mmCIF file of C-alpha atoms in Angstrom:
data_model
loop_
_atom_site.group_PDB
_atom_site.id
_atom_site.type_symbol
_atom_site.label_atom_id
_atom_site.label_comp_id
_atom_site.label_asym_id
_atom_site.label_seq_id
_atom_site.Cartn_x
_atom_site.Cartn_y
_atom_site.Cartn_z
ATOM 1 C CA MET Y 1 111.022 180.194 2.548
ATOM 2 C CA ARG Y 2 107.624 178.439 1.686
ATOM 3 C CA GLU Y 3 108.564 178.114 -1.853
ATOM 4 C CA MET Y 4 111.782 176.535 -1.003
ATOM 5 C CA GLU Y 5 110.170 174.095 1.449
ATOM 6 C CA GLU Y 6 107.753 173.182 -1.464
ATOM 7 C CA SER Y 7 110.078 172.698 -4.253
ATOM 8 C CA SER Y 8 112.223 170.676 -1.158
ATOM 9 C CA LYS Y 9 109.017 168.481 -0.970
ATOM 10 C CA VAL Y 10 108.567 167.941 -4.594
ATOM 11 C CA LEU Y 11 112.336 167.018 -4.907
ATOM 12 C CA THR Y 12 112.254 164.483 -1.941
ATOM 13 C CA ALA Y 13 108.850 162.873 -3.432
ATOM 14 C CA MET Y 14 110.539 162.539 -6.980
ATOM 15 C CA SER Y 15 113.664 160.803 -5.272
ATOM 16 C CA ARG Y 16 111.837 158.497 -3.029
ATOM 17 C CA TYR Y 17 109.115 157.185 -5.256
ATOM 18 C CA PRO Y 18 110.162 156.813 -8.847
ATOM 19 C CA ILE Y 19 106.640 155.475 -9.817
ATOM 20 C CA THR Y 20 103.342 156.860 -9.008
ATOM 21 C CA HIS Y 21 100.474 154.259 -8.403
ATOM 22 C CA LEU Y 22 97.202 155.580 -9.606
ATOM 23 C CA ARG Y 23 93.698 154.294 -9.209
ATOM 24 C CA ILE Y 24 91.002 155.892 -11.198
ATOM 25 C CA HIS Y 25 87.418 155.380 -9.911
ATOM 26 C CA PHE Y 26 84.415 155.637 -11.931
ATOM 27 C CA PRO Y 27 80.692 156.435 -10.707
ATOM 28 C CA ASP Y 28 79.717 152.766 -11.816
ATOM 29 C CA GLU Y 29 81.956 151.513 -9.450
ATOM 30 C CA HIS Y 30 84.922 150.189 -11.912
ATOM 31 C CA VAL Y 31 88.467 150.848 -11.427
ATOM 32 C CA ILE Y 32 91.424 151.326 -13.425
ATOM 33 C CA GLN Y 33 94.672 151.136 -11.881
ATOM 34 C CA ALA Y 34 98.008 152.363 -13.618
ATOM 35 C CA SER Y 35 101.562 153.342 -12.719
ATOM 36 C CA PHE Y 36 103.115 156.755 -13.885
ATOM 37 C CA LYS Y 37 105.899 159.040 -13.287
ATOM 38 C CA PRO Y 38 105.968 161.715 -10.789
ATOM 39 C CA THR Y 39 106.683 164.083 -13.385
ATOM 40 C CA ASP Y 40 103.827 163.002 -15.852
ATOM 41 C CA LEU Y 41 101.108 165.438 -16.455
ATOM 42 C CA VAL Y 42 97.566 165.019 -15.483
ATOM 43 C CA ALA Y 43 96.940 165.462 -18.801
ATOM 44 C CA ASP Y 44 98.955 162.233 -19.623
ATOM 45 C CA VAL Y 45 96.603 160.059 -17.216
ATOM 46 C CA ILE Y 46 93.661 161.659 -19.260
ATOM 47 C CA ASN Y 47 95.074 160.476 -22.503
ATOM 48 C CA PHE Y 48 95.918 157.454 -21.018
ATOM 49 C CA LEU Y 49 92.243 156.469 -20.095
ATOM 50 C CA ARG Y 50 90.534 158.023 -23.286
ATOM 51 C CA PRO Y 51 90.916 154.459 -24.922
ATOM 52 C CA PHE Y 52 89.189 152.722 -22.159
ATOM 53 C CA LEU Y 53 86.057 155.041 -22.004
ATOM 54 C CA ALA Y 54 82.590 154.216 -24.132
ATOM 55 C CA CYS Y 55 83.007 157.532 -25.764
ATOM 56 C CA PRO Y 56 86.593 158.500 -26.170
ATOM 57 C CA THR Y 57 85.709 162.088 -27.237
ATOM 58 C CA ALA Y 58 83.734 163.084 -24.202
ATOM 59 C CA ASP Y 59 85.040 165.761 -21.952
ATOM 60 C CA PHE Y 60 85.914 164.786 -18.437
ATOM 61 C CA SER Y 61 88.201 165.839 -15.833
ATOM 62 C CA LEU Y 62 89.950 163.988 -12.876
ATOM 63 C CA SER Y 63 89.601 165.035 -8.930
ATOM 64 C CA THR Y 64 90.300 163.957 -5.628
ATOM 65 C CA ARG Y 65 88.395 163.864 -2.455
ATOM 66 C CA HIS Y 66 88.863 164.953 0.863
ATOM 67 C CA PRO Y 67 89.393 167.827 0.049
ATOM 68 C CA HIS Y 68 87.657 167.804 -3.121
ATOM 69 C CA ARG Y 69 89.912 169.142 -5.643
ATOM 70 C CA THR Y 70 89.664 169.023 -9.495
ATOM 71 C CA LEU Y 71 93.148 168.450 -11.014
ATOM 72 C CA SER Y 72 94.167 170.946 -13.817
ATOM 73 C CA PRO Y 73 95.241 168.893 -16.821
ATOM 74 C CA SER Y 74 98.841 171.109 -16.906
ATOM 75 C CA THR Y 75 99.598 170.042 -13.486
ATOM 76 C CA THR Y 76 102.413 167.092 -12.777
ATOM 77 C CA LEU Y 77 101.307 164.081 -10.342
ATOM 78 C CA VAL Y 78 103.989 165.412 -7.777
ATOM 79 C CA ALA Y 79 102.529 168.864 -7.601
ATOM 80 C CA ALA Y 80 99.100 167.679 -7.700
ATOM 81 C CA ASP Y 81 100.071 165.913 -4.534
ATOM 82 C CA CYS Y 82 99.443 162.274 -6.157
ATOM 83 C CA VAL Y 83 102.987 160.778 -5.136
ATOM 84 C CA PRO Y 84 103.685 158.001 -4.044
ATOM 85 C CA ASN Y 85 99.848 157.086 -4.584
ATOM 86 C CA ALA Y 86 96.345 158.508 -5.242
ATOM 87 C CA ARG Y 87 92.690 157.922 -6.059
ATOM 88 C CA LEU Y 88 91.429 160.045 -8.494
ATOM 89 C CA TYR Y 89 87.790 159.921 -9.505
ATOM 90 C CA TYR Y 90 86.387 160.452 -13.163
ATOM 91 C CA GLU Y 91 83.825 163.604 -13.495
ATOM 92 C CA GLY Y 92 82.247 163.865 -16.804
ATOM 93 C CA LEU Y 93 79.978 163.115 -19.214
ATOM 94 C CA PRO Y 94 77.882 161.055 -19.969
ATOM 95 C CA ALA Y 95 76.669 160.904 -17.037
ATOM 96 C CA ASP Y 96 74.910 157.404 -17.298
ATOM 97 C CA PRO Y 97 76.757 154.100 -17.276
ATOM 98 C CA PRO Y 98 78.629 152.347 -18.910
ATOM 99 C CA PHE Y 99 81.753 154.903 -18.830
ATOM 100 C CA LEU Y 100 83.906 152.230 -20.065
ATOM 101 C CA SER Y 101 83.904 150.334 -23.332
ATOM 102 C CA GLU Y 102 82.478 146.989 -23.652
ATOM 103 C CA ASP Y 103 86.371 145.733 -24.866
ATOM 104 C CA THR Y 104 87.418 147.164 -21.425
ATOM 105 C CA LEU Y 105 85.082 145.681 -19.424
ATOM 106 C CA ALA Y 106 85.519 142.277 -21.218
ATOM 107 C CA LYS Y 107 89.138 142.312 -19.760
ATOM 108 C CA LYS Y 108 88.480 143.117 -16.486
ATOM 109 C CA SER Y 109 89.993 141.409 -13.626
ATOM 110 C CA SER Y 110 88.577 139.893 -10.351
ATOM 111 C CA TYR Y 111 89.184 141.434 -6.818
ATOM 112 C CA SER Y 112 91.303 138.570 -5.982
ATOM 113 C CA GLY Y 113 93.038 138.837 -9.323
ATOM 114 C CA ALA Y 114 94.097 142.298 -8.889
ATOM 115 C CA CYS Y 115 95.195 141.731 -5.349
ATOM 116 C CA SER Y 116 97.486 138.848 -6.218
ATOM 117 C CA SER Y 117 99.026 140.943 -9.017
ATOM 118 C CA LEU Y 118 99.540 143.486 -6.033
ATOM 119 C CA ASN Y 119 100.889 141.232 -3.900
ATOM 120 C CA SER Y 120 103.434 139.572 -6.691
ATOM 121 C CA MET Y 121 104.584 143.176 -7.660
ATOM 122 C CA ASN Y 122 105.406 143.785 -4.006
ATOM 123 C CA THR Y 123 107.608 140.905 -3.422
ATOM 124 C CA THR Y 124 109.321 141.037 -6.844
ATOM 125 C CA LYS Y 125 109.418 144.611 -7.507
ATOM 126 C CA THR Y 126 110.345 144.133 -11.297
ATOM 127 C CA ARG Y 127 107.412 145.702 -12.700
ATOM 128 C CA PRO Y 128 105.532 148.830 -11.779
ATOM 129 C CA LEU Y 129 102.408 148.277 -9.302
ATOM 130 C CA GLY Y 130 99.203 147.664 -11.386
ATOM 131 C CA ILE Y 131 100.562 147.505 -14.805
ATOM 132 C CA SER Y 132 99.931 144.411 -16.629
ATOM 133 C CA SER Y 133 101.167 143.708 -20.063
ATOM 134 C CA LYS Y 134 98.390 145.744 -21.457
ATOM 135 C CA GLY Y 135 99.198 148.491 -19.281
ATOM 136 C CA HIS Y 136 96.142 148.637 -17.379
ATOM 137 C CA THR Y 137 94.286 146.425 -14.936
ATOM 138 C CA LEU Y 138 90.610 146.746 -14.116
ATOM 139 C CA SER Y 139 88.717 145.599 -11.160
ATOM 140 C CA GLU Y 140 84.992 144.787 -10.433
ATOM 141 C CA PRO Y 141 82.670 146.926 -8.649
ATOM 142 C CA SER Y 142 83.377 147.486 -5.006
ATOM 143 C CA SER Y 143 79.831 145.599 -4.270
ATOM 144 C CA SER Y 144 80.771 142.268 -5.643
ATOM 145 C CA SER Y 145 84.518 142.535 -4.556
ATOM 146 C CA SER Y 146 83.656 142.766 -1.009
ATOM 147 C CA SER Y 147 81.642 139.371 -1.402
ATOM 148 C CA SER Y 148 84.437 138.066 -3.118
ATOM 149 C CA ARG Y 149 86.596 138.946 -0.256
ATOM 150 C CA ARG Y 150 84.388 137.588 2.388
ATOM 151 C CA LYS Y 151 84.313 134.315 0.464
ATOM 152 C CA GLU Y 152 88.010 134.178 0.522
ATOM 153 C CA GLU Y 153 88.236 135.126 4.381
ATOM 154 C CA ALA Y 154 85.771 132.358 4.803
ATOM 155 C CA LEU Y 155 87.988 130.045 2.771
ATOM 156 C CA ASP Y 156 90.853 130.849 4.728
ATOM 157 C CA LEU Y 157 89.020 130.656 8.032
ATOM 158 C CA GLY Y 158 87.822 127.183 7.055
ATOM 159 C CA THR Y 159 91.263 125.991 6.312
ATOM 160 C CA ARG Y 160 93.180 126.970 9.511
ATOM 161 C CA PRO Y 161 93.546 124.509 12.246
ATOM 162 C CA ASN Y 162 91.507 124.918 15.239
ATOM 163 C CA ALA Y 163 92.341 124.112 18.679
ATOM 164 C CA SER Y 164 89.299 122.000 18.741
ATOM 165 C CA ASP Y 165 91.098 120.039 15.837
ATOM 166 C CA SER Y 166 94.001 119.197 18.201
ATOM 167 C CA ARG Y 167 91.591 117.878 20.775
ATOM 168 C CA MET Y 168 89.897 115.557 18.738
ATOM 169 C CA THR Y 169 93.009 113.941 17.232
ATOM 170 C CA GLY Y 170 94.808 114.007 20.718
ATOM 171 C CA THR Y 171 98.180 115.842 19.552
ATOM 172 C CA VAL Y 172 99.678 118.674 21.025
ATOM 173 C CA PRO Y 173 99.671 122.154 20.116
ATOM 174 C CA LYS Y 174 103.044 123.916 19.640
ATOM 175 C CA VAL Y 175 103.732 125.916 22.428
ATOM 176 C CA PRO Y 176 106.749 128.621 22.074
ATOM 177 C CA LYS Y 177 110.053 127.778 23.967
ATOM 178 C CA TRP Y 178 109.818 130.993 25.806
ATOM 179 C CA PHE Y 179 106.173 130.381 27.087
ATOM 180 C CA LYS Y 180 106.241 128.751 30.414
ATOM 181 C CA VAL Y 181 102.958 126.651 31.381
ATOM 182 C CA GLY Y 182 101.937 127.038 34.821
ATOM 183 C CA LYS Y 183 104.004 130.138 35.861
#
């Protein structure tokens, strides 16, 4: 019965989610995000990452956290419970940065660029999530991305109309029709 339930779960996930979105986190806080098919192997993800590494011949593995599991290269993404999306973590040598090649780091995008790419993917649904024309999207380390996110939020807050603005100009703010004032 358990095997049947597991195979049912796998088939349901494969039919519901034709694309798996992965974010591979590196110890130096860089992230590569890409899309794969649920039937792809973890070895396919490893082979996809090799050209972007500073040392493509180095041995490394991918793991998940919470719970911590090192993924076997012969496991499919659906069997590794990476469908519809997952965060994977790079574990390997060299232990010191840089983990990504200079070419790859030169092509990285900003946090806001990655978010706008994700938003356009979600609205159009024509391209797989996180895939650019080169097949990958890189984003900045999270420390700078959080500061850029805060800057964007501050800009958004600065452009929003306030109630004090309407008092200064004398305009009456719009009130929904269903809202009865004074009752």
